[in-house]
mmCIF file of C-alpha atoms in Angstrom:
data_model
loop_
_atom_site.group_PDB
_atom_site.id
_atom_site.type_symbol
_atom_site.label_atom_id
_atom_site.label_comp_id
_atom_site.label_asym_id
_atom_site.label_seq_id
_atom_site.Cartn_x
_atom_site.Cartn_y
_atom_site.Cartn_z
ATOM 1 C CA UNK N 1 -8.473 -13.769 -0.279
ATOM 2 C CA UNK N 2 -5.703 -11.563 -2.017
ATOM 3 C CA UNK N 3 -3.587 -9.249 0.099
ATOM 4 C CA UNK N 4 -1.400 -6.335 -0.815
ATOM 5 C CA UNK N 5 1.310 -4.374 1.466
ATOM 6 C CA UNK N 6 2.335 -1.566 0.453
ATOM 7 C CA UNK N 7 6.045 0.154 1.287
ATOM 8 C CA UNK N 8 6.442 3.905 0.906
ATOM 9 C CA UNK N 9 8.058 6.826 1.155
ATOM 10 C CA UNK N 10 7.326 10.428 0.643
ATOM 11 C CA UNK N 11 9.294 11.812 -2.868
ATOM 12 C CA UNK N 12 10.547 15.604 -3.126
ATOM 13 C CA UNK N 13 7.891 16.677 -5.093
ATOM 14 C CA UNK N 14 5.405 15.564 -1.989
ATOM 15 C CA UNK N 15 8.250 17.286 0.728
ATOM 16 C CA UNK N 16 7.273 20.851 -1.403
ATOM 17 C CA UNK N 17 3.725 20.795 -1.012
ATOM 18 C CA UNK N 18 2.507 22.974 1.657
ATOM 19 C CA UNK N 19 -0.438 22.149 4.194
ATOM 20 C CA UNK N 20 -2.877 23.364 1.837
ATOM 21 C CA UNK N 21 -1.902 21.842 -1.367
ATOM 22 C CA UNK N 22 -1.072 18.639 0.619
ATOM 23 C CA UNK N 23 -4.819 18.484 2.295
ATOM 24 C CA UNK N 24 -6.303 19.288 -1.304
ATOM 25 C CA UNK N 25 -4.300 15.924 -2.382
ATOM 26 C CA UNK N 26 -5.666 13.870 0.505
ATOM 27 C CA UNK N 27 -9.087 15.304 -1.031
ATOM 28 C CA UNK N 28 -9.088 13.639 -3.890
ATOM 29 C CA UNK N 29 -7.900 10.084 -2.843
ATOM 30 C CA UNK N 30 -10.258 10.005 -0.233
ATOM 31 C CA UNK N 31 -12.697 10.732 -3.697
ATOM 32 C CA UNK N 32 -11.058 7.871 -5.136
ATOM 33 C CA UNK N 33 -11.080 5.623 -2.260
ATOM 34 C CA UNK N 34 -14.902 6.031 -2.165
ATOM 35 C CA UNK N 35 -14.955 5.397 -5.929
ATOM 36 C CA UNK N 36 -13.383 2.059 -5.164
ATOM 37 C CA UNK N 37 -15.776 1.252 -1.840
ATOM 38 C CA UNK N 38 -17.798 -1.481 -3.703
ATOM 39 C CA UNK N 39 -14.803 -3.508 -4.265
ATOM 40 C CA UNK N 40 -14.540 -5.109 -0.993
ATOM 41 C CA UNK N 41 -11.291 -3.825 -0.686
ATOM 42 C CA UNK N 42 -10.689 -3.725 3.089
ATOM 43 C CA UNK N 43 -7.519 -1.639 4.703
ATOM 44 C CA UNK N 44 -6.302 -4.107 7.649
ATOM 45 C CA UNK N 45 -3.239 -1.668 8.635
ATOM 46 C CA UNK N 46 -1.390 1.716 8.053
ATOM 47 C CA UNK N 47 0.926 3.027 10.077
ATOM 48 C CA UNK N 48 5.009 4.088 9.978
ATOM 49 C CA UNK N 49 7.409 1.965 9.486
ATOM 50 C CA UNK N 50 9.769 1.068 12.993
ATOM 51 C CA UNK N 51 13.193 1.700 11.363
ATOM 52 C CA UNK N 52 14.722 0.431 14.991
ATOM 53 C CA UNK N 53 13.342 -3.135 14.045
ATOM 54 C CA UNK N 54 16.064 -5.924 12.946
ATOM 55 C CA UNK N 55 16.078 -5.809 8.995
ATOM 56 C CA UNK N 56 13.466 -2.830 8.693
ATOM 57 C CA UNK N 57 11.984 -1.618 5.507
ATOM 58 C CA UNK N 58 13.918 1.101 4.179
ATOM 59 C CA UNK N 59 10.426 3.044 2.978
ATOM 60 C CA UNK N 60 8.851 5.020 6.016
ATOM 61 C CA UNK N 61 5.166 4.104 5.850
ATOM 62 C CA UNK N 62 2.862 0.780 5.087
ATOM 63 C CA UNK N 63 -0.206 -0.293 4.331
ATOM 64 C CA UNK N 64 -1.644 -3.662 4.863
ATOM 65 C CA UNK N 65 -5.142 -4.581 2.629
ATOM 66 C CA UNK N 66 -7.385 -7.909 1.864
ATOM 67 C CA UNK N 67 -9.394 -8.189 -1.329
ATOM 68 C CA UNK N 68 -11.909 -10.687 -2.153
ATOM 69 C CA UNK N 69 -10.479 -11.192 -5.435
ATOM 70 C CA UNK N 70 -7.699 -10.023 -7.969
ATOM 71 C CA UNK N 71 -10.233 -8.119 -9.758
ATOM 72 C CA UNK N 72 -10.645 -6.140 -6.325
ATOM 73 C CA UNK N 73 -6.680 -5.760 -5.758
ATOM 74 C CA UNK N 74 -6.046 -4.821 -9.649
ATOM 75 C CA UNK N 75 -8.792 -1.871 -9.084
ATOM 76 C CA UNK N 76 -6.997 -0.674 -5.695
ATOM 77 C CA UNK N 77 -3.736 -0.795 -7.547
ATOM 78 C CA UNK N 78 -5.303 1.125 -10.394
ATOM 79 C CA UNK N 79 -6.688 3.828 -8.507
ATOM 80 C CA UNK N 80 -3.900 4.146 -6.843
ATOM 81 C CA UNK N 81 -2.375 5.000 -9.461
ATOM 82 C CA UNK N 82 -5.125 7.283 -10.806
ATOM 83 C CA UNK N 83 -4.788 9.457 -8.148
ATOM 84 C CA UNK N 84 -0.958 10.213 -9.068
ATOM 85 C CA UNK N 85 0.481 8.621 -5.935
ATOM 86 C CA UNK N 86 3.224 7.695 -7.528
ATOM 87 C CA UNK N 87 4.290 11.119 -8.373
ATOM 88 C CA UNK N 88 4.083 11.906 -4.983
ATOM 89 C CA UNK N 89 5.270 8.778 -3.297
ATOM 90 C CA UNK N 90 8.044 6.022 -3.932
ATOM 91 C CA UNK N 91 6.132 2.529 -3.506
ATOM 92 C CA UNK N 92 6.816 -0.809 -3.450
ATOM 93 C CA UNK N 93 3.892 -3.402 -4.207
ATOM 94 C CA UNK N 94 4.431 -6.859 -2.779
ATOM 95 C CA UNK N 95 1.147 -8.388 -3.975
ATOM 96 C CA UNK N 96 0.223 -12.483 -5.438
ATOM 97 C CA UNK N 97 -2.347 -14.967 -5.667
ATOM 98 C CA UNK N 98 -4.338 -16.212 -2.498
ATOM 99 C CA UNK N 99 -2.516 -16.355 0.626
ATOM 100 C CA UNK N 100 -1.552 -19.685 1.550
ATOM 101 C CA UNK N 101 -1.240 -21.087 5.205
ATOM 102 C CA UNK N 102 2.596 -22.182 7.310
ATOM 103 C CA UNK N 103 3.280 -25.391 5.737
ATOM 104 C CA UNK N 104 2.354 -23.894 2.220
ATOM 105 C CA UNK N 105 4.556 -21.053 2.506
ATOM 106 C CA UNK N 106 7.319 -23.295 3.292
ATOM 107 C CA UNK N 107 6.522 -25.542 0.443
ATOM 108 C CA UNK N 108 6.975 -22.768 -1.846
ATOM 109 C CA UNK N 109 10.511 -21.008 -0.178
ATOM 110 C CA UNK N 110 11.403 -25.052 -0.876
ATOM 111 C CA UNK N 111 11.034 -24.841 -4.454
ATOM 112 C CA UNK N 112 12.160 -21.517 -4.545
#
């Protein structure tokens, strides 16, 4: 399994959008998330970000996901991207090779 969380904020050019221009946005990722369905890309959590939490993310909103693969993640990342997101939203990826369990984790922070 590959996971990806996503950090982000909403840009100025996102803030000037009204209702309608905004919904007509959400149109066509929701297009593109469909386009992407066969991937087994799964969304596991979205939400806002708790700014009252010790050492919060500076970004407002997240998103948590699980691929099967890299192939899977690389396409979510893609269409992302396709969509023009990123004119719309300031992101940070934080994204790698299978998750590994407790003691692996430390293993690598030890040979960091």
């Amino acid at each position: 399994m590959h996971y990806l969380l996503e950090l982000y904020s909403p840009k100025p050019a996102w803030l000037a959008l009204d209702a309608a221009a905004r919904q007509a946005y959400f149109d066509t990722v929701g297009a593109g998330m469909a386009a992407l369905s066969g991937t087994g890309a799964e969304a596991l959590a979205m939400g806002a970000v708790d700014g009252g939490k010790l050492h919060a993310a500076a970004q407002q909103f997240y998103a948590v996901w699980r691929f099967p693969d890299a192939a899977a993640l690389d396409a979510l990342l893609a269409g992302i991207a396709a969509t023009g997101w990123h004119d719309y939203f300031d992101t940070v990826n934080a994204a790698g090779p299978p998750a590994v369990d407790f003691p692996a984790h430390l293993a690598q922070l030890a040979g960091a």
